Short mmCIF file of C-alpha atoms and ligand atoms in Angstrom, two decimals:
data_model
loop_
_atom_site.label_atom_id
_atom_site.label_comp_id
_atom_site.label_asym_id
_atom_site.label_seq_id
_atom_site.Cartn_x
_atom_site.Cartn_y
_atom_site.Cartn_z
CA UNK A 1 -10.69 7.43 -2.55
CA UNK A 2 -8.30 9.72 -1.36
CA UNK A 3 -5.58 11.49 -4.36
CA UNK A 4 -2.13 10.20 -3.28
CA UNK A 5 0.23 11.83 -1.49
CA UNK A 6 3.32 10.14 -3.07
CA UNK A 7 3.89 10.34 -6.79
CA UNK A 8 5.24 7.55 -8.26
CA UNK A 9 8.98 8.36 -8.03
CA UNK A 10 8.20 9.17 -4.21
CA UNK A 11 6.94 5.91 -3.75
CA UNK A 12 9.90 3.62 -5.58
CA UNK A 13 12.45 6.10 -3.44
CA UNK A 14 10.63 5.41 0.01
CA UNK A 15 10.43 1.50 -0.36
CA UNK A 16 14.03 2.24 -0.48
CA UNK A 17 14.33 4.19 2.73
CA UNK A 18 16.48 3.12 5.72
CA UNK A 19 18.05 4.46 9.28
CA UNK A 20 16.41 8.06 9.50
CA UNK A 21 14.63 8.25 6.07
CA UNK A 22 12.47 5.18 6.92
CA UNK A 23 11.56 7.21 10.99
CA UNK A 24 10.16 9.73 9.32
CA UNK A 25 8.10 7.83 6.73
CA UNK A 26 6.70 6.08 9.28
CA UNK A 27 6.22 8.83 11.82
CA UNK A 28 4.02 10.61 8.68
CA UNK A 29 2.48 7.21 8.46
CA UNK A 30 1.63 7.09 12.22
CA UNK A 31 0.39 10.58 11.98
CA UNK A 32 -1.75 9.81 9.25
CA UNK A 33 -3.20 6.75 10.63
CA UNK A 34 -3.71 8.33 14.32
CA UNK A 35 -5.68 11.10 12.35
CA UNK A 36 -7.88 8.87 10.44
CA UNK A 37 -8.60 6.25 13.13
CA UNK A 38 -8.10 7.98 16.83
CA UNK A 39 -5.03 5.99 18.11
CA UNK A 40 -6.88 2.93 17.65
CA UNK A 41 -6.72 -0.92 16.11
CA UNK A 42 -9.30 -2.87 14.58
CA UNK A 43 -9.38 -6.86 16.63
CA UNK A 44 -10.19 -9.42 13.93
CA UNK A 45 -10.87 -12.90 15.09
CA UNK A 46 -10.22 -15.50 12.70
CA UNK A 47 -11.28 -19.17 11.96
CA UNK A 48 -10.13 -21.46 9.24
CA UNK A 49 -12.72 -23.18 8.04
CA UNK A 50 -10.95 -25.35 5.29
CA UNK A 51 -7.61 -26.42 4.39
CA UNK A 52 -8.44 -27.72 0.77
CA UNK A 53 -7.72 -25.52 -2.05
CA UNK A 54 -8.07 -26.20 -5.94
CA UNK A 55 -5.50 -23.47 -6.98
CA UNK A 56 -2.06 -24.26 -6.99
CA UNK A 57 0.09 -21.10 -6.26
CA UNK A 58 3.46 -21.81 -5.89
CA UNK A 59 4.43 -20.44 -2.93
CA UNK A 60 2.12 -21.85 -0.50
CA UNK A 61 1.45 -25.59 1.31
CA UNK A 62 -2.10 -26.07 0.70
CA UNK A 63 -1.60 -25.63 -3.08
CA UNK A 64 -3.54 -28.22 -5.26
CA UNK A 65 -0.74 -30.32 -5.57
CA UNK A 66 -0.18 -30.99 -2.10
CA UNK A 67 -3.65 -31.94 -1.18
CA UNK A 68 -3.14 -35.72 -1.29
CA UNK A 69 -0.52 -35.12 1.45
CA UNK A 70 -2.39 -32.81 3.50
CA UNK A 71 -4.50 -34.25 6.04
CA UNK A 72 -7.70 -32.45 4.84
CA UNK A 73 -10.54 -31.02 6.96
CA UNK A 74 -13.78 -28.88 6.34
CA UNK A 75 -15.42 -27.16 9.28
CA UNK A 76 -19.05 -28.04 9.81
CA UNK A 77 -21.52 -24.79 10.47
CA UNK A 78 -21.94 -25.96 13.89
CA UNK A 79 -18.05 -26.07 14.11
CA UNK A 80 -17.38 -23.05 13.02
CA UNK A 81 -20.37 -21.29 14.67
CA UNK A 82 -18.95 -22.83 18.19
CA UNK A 83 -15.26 -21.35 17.18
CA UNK A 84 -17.39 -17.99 16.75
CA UNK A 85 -19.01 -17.72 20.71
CA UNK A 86 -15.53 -17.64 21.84
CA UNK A 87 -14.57 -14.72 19.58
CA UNK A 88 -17.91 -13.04 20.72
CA UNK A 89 -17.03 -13.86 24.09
CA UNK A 90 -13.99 -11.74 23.67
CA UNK A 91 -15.53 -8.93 22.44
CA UNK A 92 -14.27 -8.73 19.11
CA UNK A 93 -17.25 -8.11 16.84
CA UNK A 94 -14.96 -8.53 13.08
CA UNK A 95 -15.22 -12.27 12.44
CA UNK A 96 -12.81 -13.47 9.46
CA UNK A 97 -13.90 -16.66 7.90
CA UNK A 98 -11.10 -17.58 5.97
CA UNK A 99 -10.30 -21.16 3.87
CA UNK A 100 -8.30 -22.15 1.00
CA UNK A 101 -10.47 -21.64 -2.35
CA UNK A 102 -13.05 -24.55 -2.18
CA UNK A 103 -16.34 -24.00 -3.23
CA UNK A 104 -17.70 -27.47 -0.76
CA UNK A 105 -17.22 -25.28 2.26
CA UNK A 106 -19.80 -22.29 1.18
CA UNK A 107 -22.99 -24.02 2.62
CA UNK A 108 -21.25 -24.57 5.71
CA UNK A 109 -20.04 -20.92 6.02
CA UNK A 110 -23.54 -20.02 4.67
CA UNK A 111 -25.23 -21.31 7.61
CA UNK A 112 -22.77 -20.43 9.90
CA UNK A 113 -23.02 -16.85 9.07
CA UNK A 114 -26.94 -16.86 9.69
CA UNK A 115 -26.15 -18.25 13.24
CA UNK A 116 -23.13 -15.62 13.72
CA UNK A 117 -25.36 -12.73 13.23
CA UNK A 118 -27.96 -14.10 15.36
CA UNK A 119 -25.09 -14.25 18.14
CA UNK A 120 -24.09 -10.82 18.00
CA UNK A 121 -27.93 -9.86 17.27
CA UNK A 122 -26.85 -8.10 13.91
CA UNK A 123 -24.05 -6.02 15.09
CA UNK A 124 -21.35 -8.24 13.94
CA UNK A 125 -18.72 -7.76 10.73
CA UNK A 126 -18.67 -11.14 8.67
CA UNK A 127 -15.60 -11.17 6.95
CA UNK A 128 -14.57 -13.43 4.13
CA UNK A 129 -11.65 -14.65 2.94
CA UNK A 130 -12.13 -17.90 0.33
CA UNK A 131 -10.64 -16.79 -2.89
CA UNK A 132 -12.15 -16.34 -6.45
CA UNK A 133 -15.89 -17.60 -6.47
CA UNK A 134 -18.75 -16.57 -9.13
CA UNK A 135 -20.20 -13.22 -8.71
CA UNK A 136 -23.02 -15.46 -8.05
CA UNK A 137 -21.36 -17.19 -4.89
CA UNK A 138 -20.55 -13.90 -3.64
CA UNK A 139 -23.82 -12.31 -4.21
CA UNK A 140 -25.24 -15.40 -2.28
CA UNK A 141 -22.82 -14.96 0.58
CA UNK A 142 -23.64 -11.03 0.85
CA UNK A 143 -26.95 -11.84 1.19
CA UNK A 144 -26.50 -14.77 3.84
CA UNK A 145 -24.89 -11.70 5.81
CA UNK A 146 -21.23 -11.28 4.27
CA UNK A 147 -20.20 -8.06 5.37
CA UNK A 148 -16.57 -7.65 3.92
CA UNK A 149 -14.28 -9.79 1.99
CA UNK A 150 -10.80 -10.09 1.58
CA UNK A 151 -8.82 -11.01 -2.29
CA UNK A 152 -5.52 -10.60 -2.61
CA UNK A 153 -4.31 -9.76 -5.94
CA UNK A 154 -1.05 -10.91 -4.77
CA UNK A 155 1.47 -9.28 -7.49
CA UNK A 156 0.14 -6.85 -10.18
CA UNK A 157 2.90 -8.29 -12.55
CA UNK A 158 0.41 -9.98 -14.91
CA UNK A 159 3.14 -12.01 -16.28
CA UNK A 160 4.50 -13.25 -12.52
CA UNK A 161 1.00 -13.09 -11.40
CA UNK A 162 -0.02 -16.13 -14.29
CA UNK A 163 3.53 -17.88 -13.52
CA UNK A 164 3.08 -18.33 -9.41
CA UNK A 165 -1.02 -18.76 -9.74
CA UNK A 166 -1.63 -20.58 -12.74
CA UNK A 167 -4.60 -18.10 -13.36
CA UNK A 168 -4.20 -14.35 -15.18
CA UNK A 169 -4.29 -11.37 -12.88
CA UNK A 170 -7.32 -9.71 -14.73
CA UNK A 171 -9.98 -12.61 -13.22
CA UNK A 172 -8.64 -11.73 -9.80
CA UNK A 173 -9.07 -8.10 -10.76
CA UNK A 174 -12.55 -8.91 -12.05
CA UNK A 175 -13.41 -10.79 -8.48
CA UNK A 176 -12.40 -7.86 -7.19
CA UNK A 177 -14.71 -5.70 -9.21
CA UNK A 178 -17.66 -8.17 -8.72
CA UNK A 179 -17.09 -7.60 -4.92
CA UNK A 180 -17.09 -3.86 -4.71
CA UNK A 181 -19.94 -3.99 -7.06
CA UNK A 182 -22.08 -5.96 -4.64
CA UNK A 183 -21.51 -3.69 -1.99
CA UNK A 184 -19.10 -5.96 0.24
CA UNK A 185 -16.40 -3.90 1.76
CA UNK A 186 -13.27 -5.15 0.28
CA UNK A 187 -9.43 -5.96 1.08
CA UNK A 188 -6.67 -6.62 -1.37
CA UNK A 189 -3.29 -7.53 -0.57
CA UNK A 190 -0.15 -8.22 -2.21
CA UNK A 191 3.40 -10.40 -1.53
CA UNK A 192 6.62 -8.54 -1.66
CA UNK A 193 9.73 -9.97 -2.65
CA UNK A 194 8.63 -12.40 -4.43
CA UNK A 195 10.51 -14.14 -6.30
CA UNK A 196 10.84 -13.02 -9.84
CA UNK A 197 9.19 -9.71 -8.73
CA UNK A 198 10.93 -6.12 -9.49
CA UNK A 199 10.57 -3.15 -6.92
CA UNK A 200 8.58 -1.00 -9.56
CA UNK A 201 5.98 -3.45 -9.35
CA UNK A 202 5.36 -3.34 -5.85
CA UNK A 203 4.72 0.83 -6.58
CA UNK A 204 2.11 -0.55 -9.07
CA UNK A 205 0.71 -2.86 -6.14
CA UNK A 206 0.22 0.25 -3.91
CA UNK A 207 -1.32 1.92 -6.95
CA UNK A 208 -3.37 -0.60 -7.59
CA UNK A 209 -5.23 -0.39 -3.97
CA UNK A 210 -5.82 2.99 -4.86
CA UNK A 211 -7.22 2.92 -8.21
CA UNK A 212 -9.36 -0.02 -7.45
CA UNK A 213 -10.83 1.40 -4.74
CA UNK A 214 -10.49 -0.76 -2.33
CA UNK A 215 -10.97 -0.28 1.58
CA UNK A 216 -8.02 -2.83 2.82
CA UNK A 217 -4.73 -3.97 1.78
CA UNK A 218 -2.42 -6.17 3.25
CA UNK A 219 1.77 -6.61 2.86
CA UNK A 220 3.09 -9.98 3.40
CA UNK A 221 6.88 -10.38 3.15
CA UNK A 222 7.74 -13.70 0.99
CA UNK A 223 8.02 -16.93 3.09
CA UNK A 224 9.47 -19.71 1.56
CA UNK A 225 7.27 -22.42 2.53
CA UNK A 226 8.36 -26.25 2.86
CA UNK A 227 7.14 -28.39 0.03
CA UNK A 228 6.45 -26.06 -2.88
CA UNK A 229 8.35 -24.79 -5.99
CA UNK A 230 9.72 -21.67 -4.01
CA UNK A 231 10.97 -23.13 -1.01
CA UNK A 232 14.64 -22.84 -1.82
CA UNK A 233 14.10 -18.94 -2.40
CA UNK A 234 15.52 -16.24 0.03
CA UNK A 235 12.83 -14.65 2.60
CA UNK A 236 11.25 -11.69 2.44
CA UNK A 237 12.93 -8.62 3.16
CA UNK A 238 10.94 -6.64 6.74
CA UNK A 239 12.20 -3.61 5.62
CA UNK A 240 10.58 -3.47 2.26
CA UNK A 241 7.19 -5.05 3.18
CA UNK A 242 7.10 -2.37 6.25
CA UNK A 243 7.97 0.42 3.50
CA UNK A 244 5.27 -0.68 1.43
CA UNK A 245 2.97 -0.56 4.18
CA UNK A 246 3.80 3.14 5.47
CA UNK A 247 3.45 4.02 1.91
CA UNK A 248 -0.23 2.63 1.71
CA UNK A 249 -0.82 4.47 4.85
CA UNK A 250 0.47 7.80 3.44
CA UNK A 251 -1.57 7.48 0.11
CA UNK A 252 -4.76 6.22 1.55
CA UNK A 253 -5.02 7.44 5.08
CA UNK A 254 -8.73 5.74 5.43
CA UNK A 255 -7.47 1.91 4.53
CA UNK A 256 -7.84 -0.76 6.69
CA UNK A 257 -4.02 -2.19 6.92
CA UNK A 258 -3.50 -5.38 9.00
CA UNK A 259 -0.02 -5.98 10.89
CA UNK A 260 0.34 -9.40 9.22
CA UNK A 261 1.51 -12.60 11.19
CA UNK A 262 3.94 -13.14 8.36
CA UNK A 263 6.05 -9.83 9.58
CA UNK A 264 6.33 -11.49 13.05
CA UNK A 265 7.66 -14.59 10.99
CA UNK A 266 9.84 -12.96 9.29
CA UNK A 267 11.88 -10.81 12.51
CA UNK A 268 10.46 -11.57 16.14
CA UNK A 269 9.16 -7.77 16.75
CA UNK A 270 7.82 -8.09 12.92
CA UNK A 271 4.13 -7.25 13.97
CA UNK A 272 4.93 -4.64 16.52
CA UNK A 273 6.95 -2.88 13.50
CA UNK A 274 3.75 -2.86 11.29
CA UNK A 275 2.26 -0.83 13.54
CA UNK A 276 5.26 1.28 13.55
CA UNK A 277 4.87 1.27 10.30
CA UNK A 278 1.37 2.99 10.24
CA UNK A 279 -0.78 -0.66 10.17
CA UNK A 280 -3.80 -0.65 12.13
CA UNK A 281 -5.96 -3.99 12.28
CA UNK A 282 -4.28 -7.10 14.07
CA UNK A 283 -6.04 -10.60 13.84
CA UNK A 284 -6.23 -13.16 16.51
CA UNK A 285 -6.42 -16.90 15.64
CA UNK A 286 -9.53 -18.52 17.08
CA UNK A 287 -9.30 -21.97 15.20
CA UNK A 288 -9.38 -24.99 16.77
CA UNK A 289 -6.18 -26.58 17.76
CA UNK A 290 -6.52 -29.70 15.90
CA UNK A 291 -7.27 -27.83 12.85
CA UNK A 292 -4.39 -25.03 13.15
CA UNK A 293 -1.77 -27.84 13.06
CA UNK A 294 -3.36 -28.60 9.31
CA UNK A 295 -4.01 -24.99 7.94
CA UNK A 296 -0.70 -25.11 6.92
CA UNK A 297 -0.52 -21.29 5.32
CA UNK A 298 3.28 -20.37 6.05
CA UNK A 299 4.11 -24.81 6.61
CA UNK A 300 3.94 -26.16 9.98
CA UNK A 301 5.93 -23.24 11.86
CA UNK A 302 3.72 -20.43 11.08
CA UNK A 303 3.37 -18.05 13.95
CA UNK A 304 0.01 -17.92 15.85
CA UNK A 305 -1.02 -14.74 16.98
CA UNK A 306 -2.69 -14.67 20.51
CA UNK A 307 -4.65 -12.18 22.30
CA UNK A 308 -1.76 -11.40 25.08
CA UNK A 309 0.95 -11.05 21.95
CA UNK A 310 -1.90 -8.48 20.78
CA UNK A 311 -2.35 -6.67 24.36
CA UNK A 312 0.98 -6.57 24.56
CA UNK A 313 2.25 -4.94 21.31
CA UNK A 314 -1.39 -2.64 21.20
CA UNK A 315 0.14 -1.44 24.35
CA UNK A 316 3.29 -1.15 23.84
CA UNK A 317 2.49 1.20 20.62
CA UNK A 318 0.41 3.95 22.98
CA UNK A 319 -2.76 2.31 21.12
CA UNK A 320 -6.16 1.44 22.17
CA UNK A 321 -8.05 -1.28 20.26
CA UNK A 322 -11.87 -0.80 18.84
CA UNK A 323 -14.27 -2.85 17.16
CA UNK A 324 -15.70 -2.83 13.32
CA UNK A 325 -15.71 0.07 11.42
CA UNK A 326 -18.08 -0.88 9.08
CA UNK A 327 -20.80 -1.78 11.52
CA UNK A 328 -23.66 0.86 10.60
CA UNK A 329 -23.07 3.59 13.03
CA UNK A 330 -18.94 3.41 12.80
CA UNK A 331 -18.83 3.00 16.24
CA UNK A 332 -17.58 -0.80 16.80
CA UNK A 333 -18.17 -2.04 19.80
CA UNK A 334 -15.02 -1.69 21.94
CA UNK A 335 -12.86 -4.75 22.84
S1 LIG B 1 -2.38 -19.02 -1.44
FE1 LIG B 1 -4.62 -19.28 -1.23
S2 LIG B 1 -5.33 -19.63 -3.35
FE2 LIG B 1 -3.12 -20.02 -3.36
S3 LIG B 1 -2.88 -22.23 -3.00
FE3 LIG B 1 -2.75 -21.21 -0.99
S4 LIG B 1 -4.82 -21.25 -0.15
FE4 LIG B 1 -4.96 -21.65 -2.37
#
């Protein structure tokens, strides 16, 4: 892991940065992330294999409580396998499996992910994104294939963390662990503004990516979300969640940093800022249409990314697009 550039004083003053201040922390951010990765985005494709989730965090739709409103649905392997020819057909070899945290769905994605590699004949990223499981379901899933697999530790405030999760920060931190320990290539991520949260702590969430080692992280500005505890709270500032992001980027040149759909629901132009912002992975939504209306991550007017939004902004930015960097020779296969 790379030392940080920023101290920690550097990094609570740039979150604060606006007009020319916040150019030039992203132009170093740009510069940093050209360096490292050759003008070029990573293309995820992802499918959303479950809306059912047993936590119950209070600042999004599918939380526990809301289940028995939610019109549920689990993805068979063959459904999910079928979502994955198109995204192979597209030529994006980073596949993101990604569900609310339900441990019924595992077989499915097990067998999927046999059949995905098969597709691709090996050279294919499986990445995973269903929340805090035993080290044993993980282990299980690595060897089914798992390549990568994103947690979010969502706020490093241990006493916020408890209060919007209803579980302590340290067994997300030890998920974490258990992940990097098993060889998986792991993301993190983290909300800012949310409610209740203080600026310093988002400089610990930055931190935090570094010292755990991580090779992702993700920014998502707070959406208030229809039907949970935080709905009545203000959004998410753009401004602070793209500061946090060119701040990763100057720290830890080498991490994988998606341009989130939440920043293009928070400001129209949101996504084409992250990149702006020094971001370089962009994810394209590859579930089912039936099922999108359901996954109801952000409530029912979440915005779907698309591949011509993607073209468009990749292009836009001066940027080519690539495949998997963790595929054995580095290469990734280009889109
Ligand atoms: S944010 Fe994730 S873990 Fe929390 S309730 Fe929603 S789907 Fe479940």
């Amino acid at each position: 892991m790379a030392v940080s550039m920023l101290s920690t004083s550097e990094i609570r003053a740039a979150l604060d940065a606006r007009g020319s201040r916040q150019q030039e922390l992203f132009a170093e951010a740009r510069r940093l992330r050209d360096k490292h990765f050759a003008r070029s985005i990573v293309l995820r494709g992802v499918i959303e294999v479950t809306n059912v989730c047993r936590v119950n965090c209070d600042y999004c739709p599918m939380r526990r409580d809301n289940t028995r409103y939610n019109d549920r649905y689990f993805m068979s392997s063959d459904e999910i396998v079928q979502r994955a020819r198109e995204i192979h057909e597209a030529g994006i070899d980073v596949i993101l499996l990604q569900g609310g945290e339900a441990p019924r769905v595992l077989a499915a994605v097990k067998e999927a992910i046999a059949a995905i590699k098969e597709l691709y004949g090996g050279r294919v990223e499986v990445l995973l994104n269903l929340g805090s499981l035993t080290r044993d379901q993980y282990s299980e899933l690595r060897q089914a294939g798992a390549t990568s697999y994103i947690l979010k530790h969502e706020t490093s405030d241990a006493a916020l963390h408890e209060q919007v999760r209803g579980e302590t920060l340290e067994s997300r931190l030890e998920s974490l662990r258990d992940l990097l320990d098993l060889g998986y290539k792991v993301g993190t991520g983290f909300i800012s503004d949310l409610p209740g949260q203080r600026i310093e702590s988002i400089v610990d969430d930055i931190e935090l990516a570094g010292r755990l080692g991580v090779h992702m992280c993700s920014v998502s500005p707070f959406a208030p979300a229809p039907d949970t505890p935080l709905a009545d709270q203000p959004s998410g500032s753009l401004d602070l969640a793209l500061n946090s992001i060119a701040c990763l980027r100057i720290c830890y040149p080498h991490l994988l940093i998606p341009s989130v759909s939440a920043l293009e629901k928070a400001d129209s132009g949101g996504q084409a800022r992250g990149l702006e912002a020094g971001a370089n992975v962009l994810t394209i939504n590859f579930t089912a249409e039936s099922d999108r209306q359901r996954y109801l991550i952000y409530g029912k007017n979440r915005f779907v990314v698309r591949m011509q939004h993607v073209q468009e902004i990749v292009r836009n930015a001066g940027l080519g697009i690539r495949g998997s960097i963790f595929l054995p020779d580095g290469a990734g296969r280009p889109a």
